[in-house]
PDB file of C-alpha atoms and ligand atoms in Angstrom:
ATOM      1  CA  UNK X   1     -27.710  11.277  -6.553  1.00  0.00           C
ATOM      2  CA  UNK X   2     -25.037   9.406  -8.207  1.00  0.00           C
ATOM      3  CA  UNK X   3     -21.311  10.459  -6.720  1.00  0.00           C
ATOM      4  CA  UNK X   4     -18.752  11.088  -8.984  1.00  0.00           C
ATOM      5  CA  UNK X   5     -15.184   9.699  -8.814  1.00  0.00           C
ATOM      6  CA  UNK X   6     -14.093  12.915  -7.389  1.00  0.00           C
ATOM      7  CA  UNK X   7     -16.901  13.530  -4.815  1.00  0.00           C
ATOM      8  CA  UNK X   8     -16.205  10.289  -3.634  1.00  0.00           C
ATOM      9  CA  UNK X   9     -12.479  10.813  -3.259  1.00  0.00           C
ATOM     10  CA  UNK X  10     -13.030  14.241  -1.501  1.00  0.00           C
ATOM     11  CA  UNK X  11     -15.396  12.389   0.677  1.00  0.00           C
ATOM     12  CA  UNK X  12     -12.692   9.815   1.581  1.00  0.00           C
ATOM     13  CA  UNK X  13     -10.222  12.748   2.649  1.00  0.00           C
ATOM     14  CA  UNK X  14     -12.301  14.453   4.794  1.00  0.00           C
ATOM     15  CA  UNK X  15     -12.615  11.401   7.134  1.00  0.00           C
ATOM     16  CA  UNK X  16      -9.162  10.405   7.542  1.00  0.00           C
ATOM     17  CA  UNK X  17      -7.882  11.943  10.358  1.00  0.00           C
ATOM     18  CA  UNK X  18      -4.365  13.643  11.181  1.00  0.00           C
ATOM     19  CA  UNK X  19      -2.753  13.223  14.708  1.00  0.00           C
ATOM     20  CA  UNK X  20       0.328  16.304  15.052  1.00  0.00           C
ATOM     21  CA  UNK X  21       3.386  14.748  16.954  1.00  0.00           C
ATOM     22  CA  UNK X  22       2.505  10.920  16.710  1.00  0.00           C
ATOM     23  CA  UNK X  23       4.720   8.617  17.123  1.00  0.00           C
ATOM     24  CA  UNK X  24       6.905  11.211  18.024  1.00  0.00           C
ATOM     25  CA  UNK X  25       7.573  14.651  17.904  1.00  0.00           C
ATOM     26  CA  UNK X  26       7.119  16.378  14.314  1.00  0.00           C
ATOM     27  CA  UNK X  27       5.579  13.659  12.636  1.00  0.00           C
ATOM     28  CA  UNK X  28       1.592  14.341  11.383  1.00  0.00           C
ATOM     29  CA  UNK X  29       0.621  10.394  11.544  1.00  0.00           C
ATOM     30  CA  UNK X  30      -2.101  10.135   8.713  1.00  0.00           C
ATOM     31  CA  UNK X  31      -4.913   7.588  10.620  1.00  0.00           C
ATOM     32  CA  UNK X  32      -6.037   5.199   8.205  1.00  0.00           C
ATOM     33  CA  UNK X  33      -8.159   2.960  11.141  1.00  0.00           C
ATOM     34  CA  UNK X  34     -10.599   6.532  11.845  1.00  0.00           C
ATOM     35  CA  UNK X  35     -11.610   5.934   8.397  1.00  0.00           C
ATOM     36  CA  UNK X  36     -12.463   2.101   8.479  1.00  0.00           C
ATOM     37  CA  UNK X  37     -14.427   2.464  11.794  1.00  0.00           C
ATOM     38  CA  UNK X  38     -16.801   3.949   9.652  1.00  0.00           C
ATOM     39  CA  UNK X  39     -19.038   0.927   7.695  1.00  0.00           C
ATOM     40  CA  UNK X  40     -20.064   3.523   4.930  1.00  0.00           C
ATOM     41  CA  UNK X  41     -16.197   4.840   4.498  1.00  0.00           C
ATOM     42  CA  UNK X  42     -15.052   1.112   4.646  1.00  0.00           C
ATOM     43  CA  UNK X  43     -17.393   0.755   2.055  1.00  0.00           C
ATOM     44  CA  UNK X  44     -16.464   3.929   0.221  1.00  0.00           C
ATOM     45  CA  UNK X  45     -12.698   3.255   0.199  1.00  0.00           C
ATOM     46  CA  UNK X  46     -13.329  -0.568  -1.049  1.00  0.00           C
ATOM     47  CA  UNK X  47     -15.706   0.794  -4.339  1.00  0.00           C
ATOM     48  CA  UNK X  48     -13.034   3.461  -4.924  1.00  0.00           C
ATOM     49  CA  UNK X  49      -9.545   0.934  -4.497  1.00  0.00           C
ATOM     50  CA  UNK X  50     -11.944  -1.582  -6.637  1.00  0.00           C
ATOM     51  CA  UNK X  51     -12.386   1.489  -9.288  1.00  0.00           C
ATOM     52  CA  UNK X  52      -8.807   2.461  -9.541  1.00  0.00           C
ATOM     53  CA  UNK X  53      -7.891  -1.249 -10.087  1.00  0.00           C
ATOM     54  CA  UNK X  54     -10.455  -1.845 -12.831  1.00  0.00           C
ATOM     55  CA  UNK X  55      -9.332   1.258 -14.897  1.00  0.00           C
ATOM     56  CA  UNK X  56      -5.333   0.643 -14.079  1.00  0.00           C
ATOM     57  CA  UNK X  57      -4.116  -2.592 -13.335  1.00  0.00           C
ATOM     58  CA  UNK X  58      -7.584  -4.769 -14.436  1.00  0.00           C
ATOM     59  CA  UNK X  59      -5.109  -7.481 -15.740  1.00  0.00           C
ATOM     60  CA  UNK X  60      -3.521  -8.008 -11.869  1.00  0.00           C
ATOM     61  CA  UNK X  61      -3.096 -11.747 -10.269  1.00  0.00           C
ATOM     62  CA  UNK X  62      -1.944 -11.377  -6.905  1.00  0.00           C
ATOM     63  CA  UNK X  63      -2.457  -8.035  -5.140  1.00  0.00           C
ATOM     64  CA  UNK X  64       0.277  -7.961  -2.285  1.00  0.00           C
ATOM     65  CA  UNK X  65      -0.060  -6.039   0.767  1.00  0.00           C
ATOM     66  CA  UNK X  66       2.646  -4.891   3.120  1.00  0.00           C
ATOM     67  CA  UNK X  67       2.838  -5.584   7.241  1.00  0.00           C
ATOM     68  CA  UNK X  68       0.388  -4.421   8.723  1.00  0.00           C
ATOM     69  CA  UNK X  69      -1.685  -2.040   7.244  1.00  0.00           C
ATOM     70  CA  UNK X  70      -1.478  -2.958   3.456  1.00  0.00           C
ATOM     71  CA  UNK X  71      -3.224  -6.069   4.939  1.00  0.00           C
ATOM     72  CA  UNK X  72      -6.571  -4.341   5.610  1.00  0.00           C
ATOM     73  CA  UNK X  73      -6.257  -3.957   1.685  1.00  0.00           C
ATOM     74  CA  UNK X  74      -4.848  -6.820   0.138  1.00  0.00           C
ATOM     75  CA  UNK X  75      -7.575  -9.581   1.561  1.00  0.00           C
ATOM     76  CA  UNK X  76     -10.312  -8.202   0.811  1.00  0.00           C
ATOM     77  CA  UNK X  77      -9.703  -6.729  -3.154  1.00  0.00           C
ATOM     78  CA  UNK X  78      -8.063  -9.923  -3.441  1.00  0.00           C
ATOM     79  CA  UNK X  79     -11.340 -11.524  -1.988  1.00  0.00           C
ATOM     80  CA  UNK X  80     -13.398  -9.125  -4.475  1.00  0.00           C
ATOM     81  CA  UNK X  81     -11.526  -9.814  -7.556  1.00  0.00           C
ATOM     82  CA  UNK X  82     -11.128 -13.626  -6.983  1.00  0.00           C
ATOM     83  CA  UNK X  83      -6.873 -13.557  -7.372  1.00  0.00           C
ATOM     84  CA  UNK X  84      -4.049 -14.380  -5.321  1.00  0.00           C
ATOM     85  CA  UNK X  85      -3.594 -12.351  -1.216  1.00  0.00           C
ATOM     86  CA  UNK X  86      -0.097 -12.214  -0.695  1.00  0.00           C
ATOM     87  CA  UNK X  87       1.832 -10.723   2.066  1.00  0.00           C
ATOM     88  CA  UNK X  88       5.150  -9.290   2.346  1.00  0.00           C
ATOM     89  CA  UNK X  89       6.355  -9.399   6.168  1.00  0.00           C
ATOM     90  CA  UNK X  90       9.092  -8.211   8.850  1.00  0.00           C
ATOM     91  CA  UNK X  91      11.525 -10.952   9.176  1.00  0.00           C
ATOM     92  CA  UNK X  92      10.935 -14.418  10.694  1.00  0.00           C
ATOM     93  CA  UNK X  93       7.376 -13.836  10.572  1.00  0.00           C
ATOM     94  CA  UNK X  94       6.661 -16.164   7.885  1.00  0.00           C
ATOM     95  CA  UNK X  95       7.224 -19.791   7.984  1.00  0.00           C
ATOM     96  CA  UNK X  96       8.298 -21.831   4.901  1.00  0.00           C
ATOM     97  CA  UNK X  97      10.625 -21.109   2.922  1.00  0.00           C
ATOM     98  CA  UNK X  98      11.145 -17.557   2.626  1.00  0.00           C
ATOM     99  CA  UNK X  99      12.945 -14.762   0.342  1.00  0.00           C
ATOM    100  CA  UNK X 100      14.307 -11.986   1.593  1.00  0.00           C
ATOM    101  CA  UNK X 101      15.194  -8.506   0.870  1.00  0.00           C
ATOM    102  CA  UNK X 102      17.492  -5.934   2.868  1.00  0.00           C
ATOM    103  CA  UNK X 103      16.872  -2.117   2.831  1.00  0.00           C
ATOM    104  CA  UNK X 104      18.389   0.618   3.933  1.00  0.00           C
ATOM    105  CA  UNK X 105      16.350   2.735   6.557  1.00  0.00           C
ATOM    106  CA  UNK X 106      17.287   6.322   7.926  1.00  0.00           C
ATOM    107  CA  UNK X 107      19.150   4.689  10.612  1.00  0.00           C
ATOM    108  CA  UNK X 108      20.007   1.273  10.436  1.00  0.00           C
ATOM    109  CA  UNK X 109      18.330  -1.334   8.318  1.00  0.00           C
ATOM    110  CA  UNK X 110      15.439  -3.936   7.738  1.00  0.00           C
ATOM    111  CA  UNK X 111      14.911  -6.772   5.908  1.00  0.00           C
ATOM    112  CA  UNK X 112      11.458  -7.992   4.199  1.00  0.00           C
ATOM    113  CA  UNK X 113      10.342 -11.313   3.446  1.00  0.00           C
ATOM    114  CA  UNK X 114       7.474 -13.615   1.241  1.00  0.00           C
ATOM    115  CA  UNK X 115       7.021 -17.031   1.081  1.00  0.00           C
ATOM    116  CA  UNK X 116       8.411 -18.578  -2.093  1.00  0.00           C
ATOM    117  CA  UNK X 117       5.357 -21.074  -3.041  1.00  0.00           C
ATOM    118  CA  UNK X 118       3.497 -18.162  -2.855  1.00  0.00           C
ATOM    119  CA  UNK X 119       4.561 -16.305  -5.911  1.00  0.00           C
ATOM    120  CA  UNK X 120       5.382 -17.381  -9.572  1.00  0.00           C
ATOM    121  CA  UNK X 121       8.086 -16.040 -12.357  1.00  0.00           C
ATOM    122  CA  UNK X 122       5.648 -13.385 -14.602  1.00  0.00           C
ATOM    123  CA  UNK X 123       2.616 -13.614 -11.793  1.00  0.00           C
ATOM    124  CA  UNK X 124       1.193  -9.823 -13.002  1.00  0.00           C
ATOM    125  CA  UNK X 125       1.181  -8.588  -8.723  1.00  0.00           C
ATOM    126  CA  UNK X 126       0.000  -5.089  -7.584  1.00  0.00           C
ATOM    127  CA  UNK X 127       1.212  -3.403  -4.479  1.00  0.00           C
ATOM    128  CA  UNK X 128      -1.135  -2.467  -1.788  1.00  0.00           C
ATOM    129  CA  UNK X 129      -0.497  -0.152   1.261  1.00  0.00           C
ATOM    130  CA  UNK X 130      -2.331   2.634   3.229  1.00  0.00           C
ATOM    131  CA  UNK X 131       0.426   5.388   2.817  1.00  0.00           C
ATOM    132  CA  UNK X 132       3.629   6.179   1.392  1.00  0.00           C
ATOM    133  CA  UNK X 133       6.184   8.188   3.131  1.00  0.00           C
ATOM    134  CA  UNK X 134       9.895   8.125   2.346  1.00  0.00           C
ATOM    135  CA  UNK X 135       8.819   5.413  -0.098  1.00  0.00           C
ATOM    136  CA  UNK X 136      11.133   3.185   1.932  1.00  0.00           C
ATOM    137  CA  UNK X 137       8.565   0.103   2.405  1.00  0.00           C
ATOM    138  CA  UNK X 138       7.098  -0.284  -0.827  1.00  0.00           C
ATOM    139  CA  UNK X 139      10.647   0.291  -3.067  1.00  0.00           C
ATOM    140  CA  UNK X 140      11.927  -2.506  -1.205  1.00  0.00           C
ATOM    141  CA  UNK X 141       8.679  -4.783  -1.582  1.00  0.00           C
ATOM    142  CA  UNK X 142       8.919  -3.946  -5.265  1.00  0.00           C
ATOM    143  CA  UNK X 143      12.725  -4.752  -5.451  1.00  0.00           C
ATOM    144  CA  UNK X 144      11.479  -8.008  -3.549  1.00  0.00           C
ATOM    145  CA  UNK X 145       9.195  -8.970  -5.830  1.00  0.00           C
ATOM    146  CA  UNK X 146      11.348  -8.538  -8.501  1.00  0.00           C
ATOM    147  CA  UNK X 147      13.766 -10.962  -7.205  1.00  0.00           C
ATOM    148  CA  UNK X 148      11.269 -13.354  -6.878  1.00  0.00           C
ATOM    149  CA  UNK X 149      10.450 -12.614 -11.063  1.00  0.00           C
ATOM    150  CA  UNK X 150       7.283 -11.167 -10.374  1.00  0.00           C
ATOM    151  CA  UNK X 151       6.048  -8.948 -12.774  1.00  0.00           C
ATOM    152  CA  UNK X 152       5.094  -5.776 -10.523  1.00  0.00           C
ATOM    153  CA  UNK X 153       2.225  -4.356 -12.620  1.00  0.00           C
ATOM    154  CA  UNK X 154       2.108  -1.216  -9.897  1.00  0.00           C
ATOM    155  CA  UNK X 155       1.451  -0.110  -6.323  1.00  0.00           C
ATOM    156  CA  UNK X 156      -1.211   1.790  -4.810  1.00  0.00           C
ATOM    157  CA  UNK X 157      -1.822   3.348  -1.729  1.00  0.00           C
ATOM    158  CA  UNK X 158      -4.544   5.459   0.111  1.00  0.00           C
ATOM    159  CA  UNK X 159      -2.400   8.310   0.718  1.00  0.00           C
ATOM    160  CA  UNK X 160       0.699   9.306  -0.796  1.00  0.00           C
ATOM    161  CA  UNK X 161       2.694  12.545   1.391  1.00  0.00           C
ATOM    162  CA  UNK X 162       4.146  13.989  -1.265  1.00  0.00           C
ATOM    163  CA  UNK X 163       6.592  16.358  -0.010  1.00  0.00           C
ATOM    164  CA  UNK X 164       8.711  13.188   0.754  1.00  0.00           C
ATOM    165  CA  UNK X 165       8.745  12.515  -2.556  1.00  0.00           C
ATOM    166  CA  UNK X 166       8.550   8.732  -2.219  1.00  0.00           C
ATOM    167  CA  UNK X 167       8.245   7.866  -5.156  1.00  0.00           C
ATOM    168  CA  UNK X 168      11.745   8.969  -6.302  1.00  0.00           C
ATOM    169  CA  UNK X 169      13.367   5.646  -5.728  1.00  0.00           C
ATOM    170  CA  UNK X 170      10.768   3.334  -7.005  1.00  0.00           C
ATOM    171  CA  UNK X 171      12.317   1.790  -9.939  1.00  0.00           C
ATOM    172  CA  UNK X 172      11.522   3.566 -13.223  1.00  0.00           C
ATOM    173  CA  UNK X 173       8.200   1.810 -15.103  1.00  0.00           C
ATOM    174  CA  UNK X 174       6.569   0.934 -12.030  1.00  0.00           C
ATOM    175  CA  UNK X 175       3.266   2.971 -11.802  1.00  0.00           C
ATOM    176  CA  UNK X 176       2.832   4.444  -8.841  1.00  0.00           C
ATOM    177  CA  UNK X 177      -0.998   5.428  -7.767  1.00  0.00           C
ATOM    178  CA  UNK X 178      -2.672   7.019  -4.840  1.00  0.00           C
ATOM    179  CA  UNK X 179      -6.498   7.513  -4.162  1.00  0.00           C
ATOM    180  CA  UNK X 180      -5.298  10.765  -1.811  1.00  0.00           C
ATOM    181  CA  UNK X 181      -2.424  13.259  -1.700  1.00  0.00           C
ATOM    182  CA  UNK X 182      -1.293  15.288   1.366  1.00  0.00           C
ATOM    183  CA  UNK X 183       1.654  17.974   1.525  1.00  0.00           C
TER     184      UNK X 183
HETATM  185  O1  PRP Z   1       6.960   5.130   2.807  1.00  0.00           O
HETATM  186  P1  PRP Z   1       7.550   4.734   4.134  1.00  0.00           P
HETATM  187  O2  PRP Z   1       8.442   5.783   4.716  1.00  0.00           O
HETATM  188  O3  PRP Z   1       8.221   3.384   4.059  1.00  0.00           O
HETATM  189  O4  PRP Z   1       6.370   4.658   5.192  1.00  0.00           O
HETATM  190  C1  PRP Z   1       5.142   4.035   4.912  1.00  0.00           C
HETATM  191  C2  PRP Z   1       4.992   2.756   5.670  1.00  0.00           C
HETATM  192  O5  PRP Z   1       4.986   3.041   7.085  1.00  0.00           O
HETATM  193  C3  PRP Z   1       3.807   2.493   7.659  1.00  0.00           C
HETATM  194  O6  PRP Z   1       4.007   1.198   8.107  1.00  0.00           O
HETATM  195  P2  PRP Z   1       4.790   0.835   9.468  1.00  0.00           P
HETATM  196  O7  PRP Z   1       6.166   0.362   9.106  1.00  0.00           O
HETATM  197  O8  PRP Z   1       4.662   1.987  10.414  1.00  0.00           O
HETATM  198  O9  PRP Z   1       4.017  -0.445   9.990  1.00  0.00           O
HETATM  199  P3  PRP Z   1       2.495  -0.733  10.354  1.00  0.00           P
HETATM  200  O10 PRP Z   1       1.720  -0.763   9.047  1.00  0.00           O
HETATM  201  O11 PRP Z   1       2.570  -2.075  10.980  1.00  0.00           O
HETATM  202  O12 PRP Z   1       1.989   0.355  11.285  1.00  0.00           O
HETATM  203  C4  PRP Z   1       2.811   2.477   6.531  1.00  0.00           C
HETATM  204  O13 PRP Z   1       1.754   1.557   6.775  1.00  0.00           O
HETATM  205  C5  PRP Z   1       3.662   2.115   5.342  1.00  0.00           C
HETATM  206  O14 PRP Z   1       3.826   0.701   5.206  1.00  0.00           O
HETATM  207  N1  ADE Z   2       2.889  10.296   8.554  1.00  0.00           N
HETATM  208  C1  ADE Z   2       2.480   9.036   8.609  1.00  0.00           C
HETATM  209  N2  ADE Z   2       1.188   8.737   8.942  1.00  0.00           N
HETATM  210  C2  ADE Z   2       0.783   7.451   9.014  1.00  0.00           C
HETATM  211  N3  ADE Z   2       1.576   6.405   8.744  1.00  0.00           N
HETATM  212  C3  ADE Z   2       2.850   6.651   8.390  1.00  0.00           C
HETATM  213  N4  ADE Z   2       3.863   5.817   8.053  1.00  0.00           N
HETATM  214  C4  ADE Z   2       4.952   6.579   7.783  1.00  0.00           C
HETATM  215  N5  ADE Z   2       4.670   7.875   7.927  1.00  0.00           N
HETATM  216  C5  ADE Z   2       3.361   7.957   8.308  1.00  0.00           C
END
């Protein structure tokens, strides 16, 4: 039998699994890797990232994926679709010449960084990651690659938690899309 979009999906979910109090205390960390140890899920998850892209964002040129696990993502659909693998890092992980981009984290702050040559004024680039949270990590790759001129066509994620409501401060006209959705 032929799966559907939604069977598919549903059969993603069910193999992701939840650790309670990881890293710390109160935290349900979502585990992306129990998924991918799995050939047929890696496979799964590829056809259904591959699927969202073709419907959504089938003009993209660079998909950009953030440290570390947006990197699972970003080489191989770039690999698939035959465009640009881009990464956005911590700081002074990249060599070259670098730009950077300060955010503001519950305590404290970070700043991210891509290489310059790597990216091009109006290069149509779609945000890759395994989860959003606060949001935190991809507003500030998408305020990144907006400095940079990029023309950020969207981000998409595995799983999305939406009670944080993360995507509140991603800049209005950005699509936002997630293959999964947990409270
Ligand atoms: O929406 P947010 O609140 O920003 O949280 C989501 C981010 O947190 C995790 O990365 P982390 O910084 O833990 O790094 P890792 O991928 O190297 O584990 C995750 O992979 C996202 O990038
Ligand atoms: N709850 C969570 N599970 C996995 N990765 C995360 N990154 C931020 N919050 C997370």
């Amino acid at each position: 039998m032929v799966k559907d979009h939604e069977q598919k999906l549903a059969e993603l979910k069910s193999k992701i699994k939840s650790y309670p109090d990881f890293p710390k205390k109160g935290i349900l960390f979502w585990d992306i890797f129990s998924a991918i140890a799995d050939g047929a899920t890696c496979k799964l998850l590829q056809t259904l990232l591959l699927e969202t892209i073709q419907v959504k964002y089938k003009d993209v040129e660079a998909i950009v994926g953030l440290e570390s696990r947006g990197f699972l993502f970003s080489f191989s659909l770039a690999a698939a679709l035959g465009v640009s693998s881009i990464p956005v890092r911590k700081k002074g992980k990249l060599p070259g010449e670098v730009v950077s981009y300060k955010y503001d984290l519950e305590y404290g702050s970070d700043v991210l960084e891509i290489q310059k040559d790597t990216i091009r004024p109006g290069q149509k680039c779609l945000i890759v990651d395994d989860l959003i949270a606060t949001g935190g990590s991809i507003t500030a790759a998408v305020n990144l690659l907006k400095a940079c001129q990029a023309d950020v066509i969207g981000c998409l994620a595995v799983i999305e938690l939406e009670s944080l409501n993360g995507r509140k401060n991603i800049p209005d006209g950005i699509s936002v899309h997630s293959l999964i959705k947990h409270d």
